[in-house]
Coordinates of C-alpha atoms and ligand atoms in Angstrom, one line a residue:
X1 CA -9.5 13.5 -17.3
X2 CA -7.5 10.6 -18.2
X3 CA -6.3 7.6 -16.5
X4 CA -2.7 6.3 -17.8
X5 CA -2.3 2.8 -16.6
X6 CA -0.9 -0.3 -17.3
X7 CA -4.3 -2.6 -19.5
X8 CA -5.2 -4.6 -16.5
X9 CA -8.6 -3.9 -14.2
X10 CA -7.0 -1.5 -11.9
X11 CA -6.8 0.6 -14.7
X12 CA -10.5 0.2 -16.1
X13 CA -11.9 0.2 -12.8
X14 CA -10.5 3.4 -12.1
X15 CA -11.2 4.8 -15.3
X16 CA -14.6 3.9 -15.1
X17 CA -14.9 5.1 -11.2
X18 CA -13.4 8.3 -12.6
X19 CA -15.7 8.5 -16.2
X20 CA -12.2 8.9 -17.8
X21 CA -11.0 7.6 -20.4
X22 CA -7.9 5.4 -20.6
X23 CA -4.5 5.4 -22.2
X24 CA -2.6 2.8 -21.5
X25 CA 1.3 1.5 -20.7
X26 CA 3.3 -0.6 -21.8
X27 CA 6.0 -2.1 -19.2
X28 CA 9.2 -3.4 -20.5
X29 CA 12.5 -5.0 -18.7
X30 CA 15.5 -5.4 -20.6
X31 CA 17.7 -8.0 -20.7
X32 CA 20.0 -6.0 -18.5
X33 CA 17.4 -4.9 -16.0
X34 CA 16.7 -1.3 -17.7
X35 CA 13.3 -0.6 -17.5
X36 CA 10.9 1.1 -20.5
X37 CA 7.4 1.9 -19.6
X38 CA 5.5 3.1 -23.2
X39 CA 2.9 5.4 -23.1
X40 CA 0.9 3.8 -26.0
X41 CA -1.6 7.5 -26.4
X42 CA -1.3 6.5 -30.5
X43 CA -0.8 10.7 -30.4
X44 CA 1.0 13.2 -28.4
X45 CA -2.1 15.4 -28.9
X46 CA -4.4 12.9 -26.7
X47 CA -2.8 14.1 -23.7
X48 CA -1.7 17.1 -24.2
X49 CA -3.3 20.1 -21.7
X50 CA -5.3 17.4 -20.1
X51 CA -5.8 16.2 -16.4
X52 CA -4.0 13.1 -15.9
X53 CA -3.6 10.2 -13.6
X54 CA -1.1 7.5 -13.5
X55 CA -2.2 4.6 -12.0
X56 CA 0.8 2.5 -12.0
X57 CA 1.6 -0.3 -9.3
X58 CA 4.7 -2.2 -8.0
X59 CA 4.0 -6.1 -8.8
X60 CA 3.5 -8.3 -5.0
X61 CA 5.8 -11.0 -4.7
X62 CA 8.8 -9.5 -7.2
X63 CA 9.8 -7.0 -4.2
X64 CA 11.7 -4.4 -7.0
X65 CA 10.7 -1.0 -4.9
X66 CA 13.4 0.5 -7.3
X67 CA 12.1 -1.1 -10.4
X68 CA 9.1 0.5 -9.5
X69 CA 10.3 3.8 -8.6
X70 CA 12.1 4.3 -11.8
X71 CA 9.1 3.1 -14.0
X72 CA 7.0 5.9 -11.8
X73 CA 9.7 8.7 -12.4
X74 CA 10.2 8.1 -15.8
X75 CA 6.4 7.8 -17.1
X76 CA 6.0 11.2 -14.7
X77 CA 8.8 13.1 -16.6
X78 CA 7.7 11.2 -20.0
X79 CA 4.2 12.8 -19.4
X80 CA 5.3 16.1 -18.5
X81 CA 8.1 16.9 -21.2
X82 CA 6.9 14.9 -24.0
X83 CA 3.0 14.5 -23.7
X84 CA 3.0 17.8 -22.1
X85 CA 0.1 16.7 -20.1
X86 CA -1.8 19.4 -17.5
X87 CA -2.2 19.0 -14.1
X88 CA -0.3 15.5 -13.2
X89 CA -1.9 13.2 -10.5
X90 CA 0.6 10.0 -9.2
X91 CA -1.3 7.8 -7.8
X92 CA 1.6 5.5 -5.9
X93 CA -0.8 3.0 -4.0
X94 CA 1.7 1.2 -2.4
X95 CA 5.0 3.7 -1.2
X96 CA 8.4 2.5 -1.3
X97 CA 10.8 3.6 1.2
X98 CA 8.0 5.0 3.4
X99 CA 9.0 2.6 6.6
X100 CA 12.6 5.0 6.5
X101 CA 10.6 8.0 8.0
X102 CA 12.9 8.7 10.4
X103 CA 17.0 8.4 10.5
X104 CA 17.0 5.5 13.0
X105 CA 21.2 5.5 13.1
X106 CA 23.5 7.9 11.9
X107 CA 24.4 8.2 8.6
X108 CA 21.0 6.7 7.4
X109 CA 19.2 8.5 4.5
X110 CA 15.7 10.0 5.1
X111 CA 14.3 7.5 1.9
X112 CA 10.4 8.4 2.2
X113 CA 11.7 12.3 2.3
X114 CA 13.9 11.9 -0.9
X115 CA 11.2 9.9 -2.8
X116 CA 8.8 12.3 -2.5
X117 CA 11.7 15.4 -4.2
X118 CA 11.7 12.7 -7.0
X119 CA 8.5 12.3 -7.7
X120 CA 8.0 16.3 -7.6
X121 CA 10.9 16.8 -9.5
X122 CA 9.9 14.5 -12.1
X123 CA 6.8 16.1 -12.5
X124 CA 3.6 15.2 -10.3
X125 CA 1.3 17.7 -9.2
X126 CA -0.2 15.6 -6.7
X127 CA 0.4 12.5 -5.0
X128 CA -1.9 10.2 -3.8
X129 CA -1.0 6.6 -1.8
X130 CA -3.0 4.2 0.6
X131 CA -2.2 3.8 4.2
X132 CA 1.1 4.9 4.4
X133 CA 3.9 3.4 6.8
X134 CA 4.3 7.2 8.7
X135 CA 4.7 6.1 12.4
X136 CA 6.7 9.4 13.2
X137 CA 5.7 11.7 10.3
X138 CA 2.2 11.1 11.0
X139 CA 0.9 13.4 8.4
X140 CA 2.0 12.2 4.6
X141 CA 1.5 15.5 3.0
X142 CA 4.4 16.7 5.0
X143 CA 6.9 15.0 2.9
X144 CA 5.9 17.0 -0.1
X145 CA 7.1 20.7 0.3
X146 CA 5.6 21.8 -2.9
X147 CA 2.6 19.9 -3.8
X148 CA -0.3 18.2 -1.6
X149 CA 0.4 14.5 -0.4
X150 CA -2.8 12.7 0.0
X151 CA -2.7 9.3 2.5
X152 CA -6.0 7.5 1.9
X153 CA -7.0 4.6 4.0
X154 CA -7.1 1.3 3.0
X155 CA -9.0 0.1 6.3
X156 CA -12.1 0.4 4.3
X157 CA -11.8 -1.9 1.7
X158 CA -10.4 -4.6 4.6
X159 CA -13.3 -4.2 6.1
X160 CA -16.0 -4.4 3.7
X161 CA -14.5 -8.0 2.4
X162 CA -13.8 -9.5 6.2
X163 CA -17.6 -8.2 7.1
X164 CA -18.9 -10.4 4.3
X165 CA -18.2 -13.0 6.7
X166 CA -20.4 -13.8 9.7
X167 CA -17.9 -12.7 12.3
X168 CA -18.4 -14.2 15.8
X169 CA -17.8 -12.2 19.1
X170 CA -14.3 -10.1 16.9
X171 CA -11.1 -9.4 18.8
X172 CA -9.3 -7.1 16.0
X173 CA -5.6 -7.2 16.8
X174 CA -2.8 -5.3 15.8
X175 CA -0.1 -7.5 15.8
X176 CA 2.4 -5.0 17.4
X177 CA 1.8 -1.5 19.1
X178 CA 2.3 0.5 15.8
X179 CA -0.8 -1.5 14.5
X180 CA -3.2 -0.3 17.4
X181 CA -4.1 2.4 14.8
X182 CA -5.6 0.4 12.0
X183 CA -7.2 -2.4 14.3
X184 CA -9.0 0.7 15.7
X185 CA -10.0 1.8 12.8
X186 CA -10.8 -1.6 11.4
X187 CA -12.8 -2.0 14.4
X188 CA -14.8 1.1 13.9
X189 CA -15.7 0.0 10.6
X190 CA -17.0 -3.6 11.2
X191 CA -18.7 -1.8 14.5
X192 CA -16.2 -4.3 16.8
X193 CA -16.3 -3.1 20.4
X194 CA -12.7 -5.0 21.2
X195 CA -9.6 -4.2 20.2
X196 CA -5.9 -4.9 20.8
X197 CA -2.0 -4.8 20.2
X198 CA 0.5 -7.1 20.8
X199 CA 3.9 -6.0 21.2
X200 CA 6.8 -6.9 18.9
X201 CA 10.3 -6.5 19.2
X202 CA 12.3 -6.6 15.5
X203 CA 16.1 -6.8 15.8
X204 CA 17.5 -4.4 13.8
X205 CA 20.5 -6.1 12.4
X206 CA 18.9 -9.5 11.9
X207 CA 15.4 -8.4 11.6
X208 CA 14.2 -11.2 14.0
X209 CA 10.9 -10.7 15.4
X210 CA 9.9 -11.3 19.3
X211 CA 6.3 -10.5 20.1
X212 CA 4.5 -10.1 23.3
X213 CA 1.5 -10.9 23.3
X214 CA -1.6 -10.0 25.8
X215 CA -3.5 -13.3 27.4
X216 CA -7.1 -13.4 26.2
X217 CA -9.6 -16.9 26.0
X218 CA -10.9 -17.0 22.7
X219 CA -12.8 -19.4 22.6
X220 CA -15.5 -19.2 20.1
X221 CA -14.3 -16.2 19.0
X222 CA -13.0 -15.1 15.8
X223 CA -9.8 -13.0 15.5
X224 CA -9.0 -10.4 12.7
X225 CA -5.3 -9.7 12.9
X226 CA -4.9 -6.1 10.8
X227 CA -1.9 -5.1 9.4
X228 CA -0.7 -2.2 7.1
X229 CA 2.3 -4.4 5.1
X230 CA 2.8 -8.0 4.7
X231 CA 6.2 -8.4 3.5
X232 CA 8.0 -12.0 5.0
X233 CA 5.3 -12.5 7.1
X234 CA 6.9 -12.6 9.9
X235 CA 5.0 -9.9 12.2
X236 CA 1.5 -11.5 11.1
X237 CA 2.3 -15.0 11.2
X238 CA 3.3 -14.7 15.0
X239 CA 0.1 -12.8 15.9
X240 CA -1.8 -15.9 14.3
X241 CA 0.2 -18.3 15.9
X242 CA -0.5 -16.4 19.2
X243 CA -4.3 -16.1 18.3
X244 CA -4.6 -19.7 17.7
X245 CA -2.8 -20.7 20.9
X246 CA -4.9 -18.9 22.8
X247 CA -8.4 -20.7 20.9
X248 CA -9.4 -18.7 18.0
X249 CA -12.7 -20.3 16.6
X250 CA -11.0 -18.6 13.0
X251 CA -8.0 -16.3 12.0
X252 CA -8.3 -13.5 9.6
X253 CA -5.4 -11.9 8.4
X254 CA -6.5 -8.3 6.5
X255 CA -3.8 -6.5 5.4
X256 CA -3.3 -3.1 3.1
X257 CA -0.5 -4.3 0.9
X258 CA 0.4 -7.8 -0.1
X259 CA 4.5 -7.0 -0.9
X260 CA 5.1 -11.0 0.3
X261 CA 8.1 -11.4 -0.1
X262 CA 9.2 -15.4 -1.3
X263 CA 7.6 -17.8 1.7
X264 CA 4.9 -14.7 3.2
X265 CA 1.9 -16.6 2.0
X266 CA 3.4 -20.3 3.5
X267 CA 4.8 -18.3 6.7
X268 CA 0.7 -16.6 7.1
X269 CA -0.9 -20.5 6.3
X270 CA 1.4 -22.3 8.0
X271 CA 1.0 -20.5 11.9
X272 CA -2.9 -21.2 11.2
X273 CA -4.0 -18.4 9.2
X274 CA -7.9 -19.4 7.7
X275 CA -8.6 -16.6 5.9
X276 CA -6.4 -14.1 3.9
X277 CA -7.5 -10.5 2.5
X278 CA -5.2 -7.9 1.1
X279 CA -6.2 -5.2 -0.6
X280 CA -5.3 -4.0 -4.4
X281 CA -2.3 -1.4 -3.7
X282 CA 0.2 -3.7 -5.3
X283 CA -0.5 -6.1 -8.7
X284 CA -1.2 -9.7 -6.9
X285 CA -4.2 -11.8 -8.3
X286 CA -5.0 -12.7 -5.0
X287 CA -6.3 -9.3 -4.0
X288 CA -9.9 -9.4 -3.1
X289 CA -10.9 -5.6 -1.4
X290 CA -10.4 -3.2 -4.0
X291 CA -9.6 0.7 -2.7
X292 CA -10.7 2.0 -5.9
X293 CA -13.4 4.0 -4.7
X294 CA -11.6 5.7 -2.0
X295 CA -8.6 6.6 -4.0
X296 CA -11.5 8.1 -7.1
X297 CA -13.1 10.0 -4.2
X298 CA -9.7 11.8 -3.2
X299 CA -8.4 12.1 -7.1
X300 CA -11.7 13.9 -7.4
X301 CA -10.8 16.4 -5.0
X302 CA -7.4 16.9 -6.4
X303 CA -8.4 17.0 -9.5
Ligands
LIG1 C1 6.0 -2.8 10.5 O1 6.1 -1.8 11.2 C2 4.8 -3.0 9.6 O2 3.6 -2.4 10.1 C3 4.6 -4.4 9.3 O3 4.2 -5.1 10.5 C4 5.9 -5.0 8.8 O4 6.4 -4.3 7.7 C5 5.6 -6.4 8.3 O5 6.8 -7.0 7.9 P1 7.0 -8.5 7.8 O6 5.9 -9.1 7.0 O7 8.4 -8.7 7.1 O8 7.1 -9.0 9.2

């Protein structure tokens, strides 16, 4: 097996996780905005036949989901029609367009449906991402009509960095009802008997949030606000604001995927946030829980 990746320690780690060896990617922008991702294998021979898995991930803070697509689809379809690699494992941590799971309004296209055609069509075998925004889907795999579609959880990896810390009396919030799920589950796994959801309201032309939020007395107590995506900060950034209004000894925010958009990180800080986590789904040097050996575990089983 071989990991194809771009040199950074995403790459080794995995590679190492995996006992692969590495071959590694060269990402280019033109001056135009074209993009050229280089597999550097030295010979077409290194990959050929062979199980491969590329480990590519969108930068944090850029917010180029379409960048990132193409440099996925064309490294697929480089691997499969030049490298003529084997059995082709995608490994898309972080997936773009998966919040349009549904046709809200007429008209609208069904994006996480159509990226998942593209990436089969360009050649995976298998695709693996981390906690995946499928509110209605529910299952990830059923985008994929051809191959399997594996969702693994970045709770985990939340989790084992925010437990480092001596947490007093948790309240784990979701900060709106679609978040219930991972601040259960982020509960379970820092053995938390109290959990919650507040309850937002996102206009959908303006994209202004409102959030409801349930009365508690916290003080003394610490509160973990989980989220899956962090991307203006918005949606976490009132949760903390709520949290400390209501006497949070200290504010966690965990979340899965650090997109941040410009002002996220300021937005997060600025409503009283103590304590940031995020995991490693996206390239941001401020990730500190790796999901490395979840996503090895479930490339093993592919495999
Ligand atoms: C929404 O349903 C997601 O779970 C996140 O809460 C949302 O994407 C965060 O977006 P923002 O950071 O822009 O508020």
């Amino acid at each position: 097996m071989l990991v194809v990746g771009p040199e950074d320690e995403f790459t080794k780690s995995l590679a190492s996780e995996l006992t692969a060896d590495m071959v590694f990617l060269a990402r280019r922008t033109f001056p135009d905005g074209e993009l050229q991702p280089r597999i550097l294998a030295g010979s077409e021979q290194v990959l050929r036949g062979e199980t491969v898995v590329l480990a590519l991930r969108m930068k944090a803070a850029a917010c180029r989901p379409n960048d990132y697509l193409v440099e996925v689809l064309l490294t697929l379809r480089n691997l499969k029609r030049e490298f003529k690699v084997g059995r082709l494992i995608a490994v898309i941590p972080y997936f773009p367009y998966a919040r349009q799971d549904e046709i809200f309004r007429p008209g609208e296209p069904l994006s996480s449906k159509y990226v998942a055609d593209l990436l089969y069509h360009a050649g995976a075998d298998a695709v693996l991402s981390v906690t995946v925004h499928l509110h209605r889907l529910k299952r990830f795999g059923d985008l994929f009509d051809e191959i399997p579609g594996v969702n693994v959880s970045g709770i985990p990896a939340l989790a084992r960095e925010v437990g480092r810390f001596d947490l007093s009396d948790p309240l784990i919030v979701g900060p709106d009802e679609e978040a219930i799920i991972w601040a259960e589950e982020f509960a379970n796994h820092v053995e938390a008997s109290d959990y919650t959801s507040f309850v937002k309201e996102r206009d959908r032309d303006t994209g202004e949030i409102k959030m409801t939020v349930k009365e508690f007395d916290l003080t003394g107590r610490d509160v973990v606000v989980v989220d899956d995506i962090v991307s203006t900060g918005g949606t976490m950034a009132a949760a903390i604001a709520a949290a400390r209004r209501m006497g949070a000894r200290r504010v966690f925010s965990a979340f899965v995927h650090p997109v941040l958009a410009q002002g996220a990180l300021d937005r997060i800080l600025g409503a009283g946030g103590d304590v940031i986590v995020a995991t490693d789904t996206l390239e941001w040097a401020g990730s500190k829980a790796s999901v490395i050996p979840e996503l090895a575990a479930e490339i093993r089983r592919v495999a």
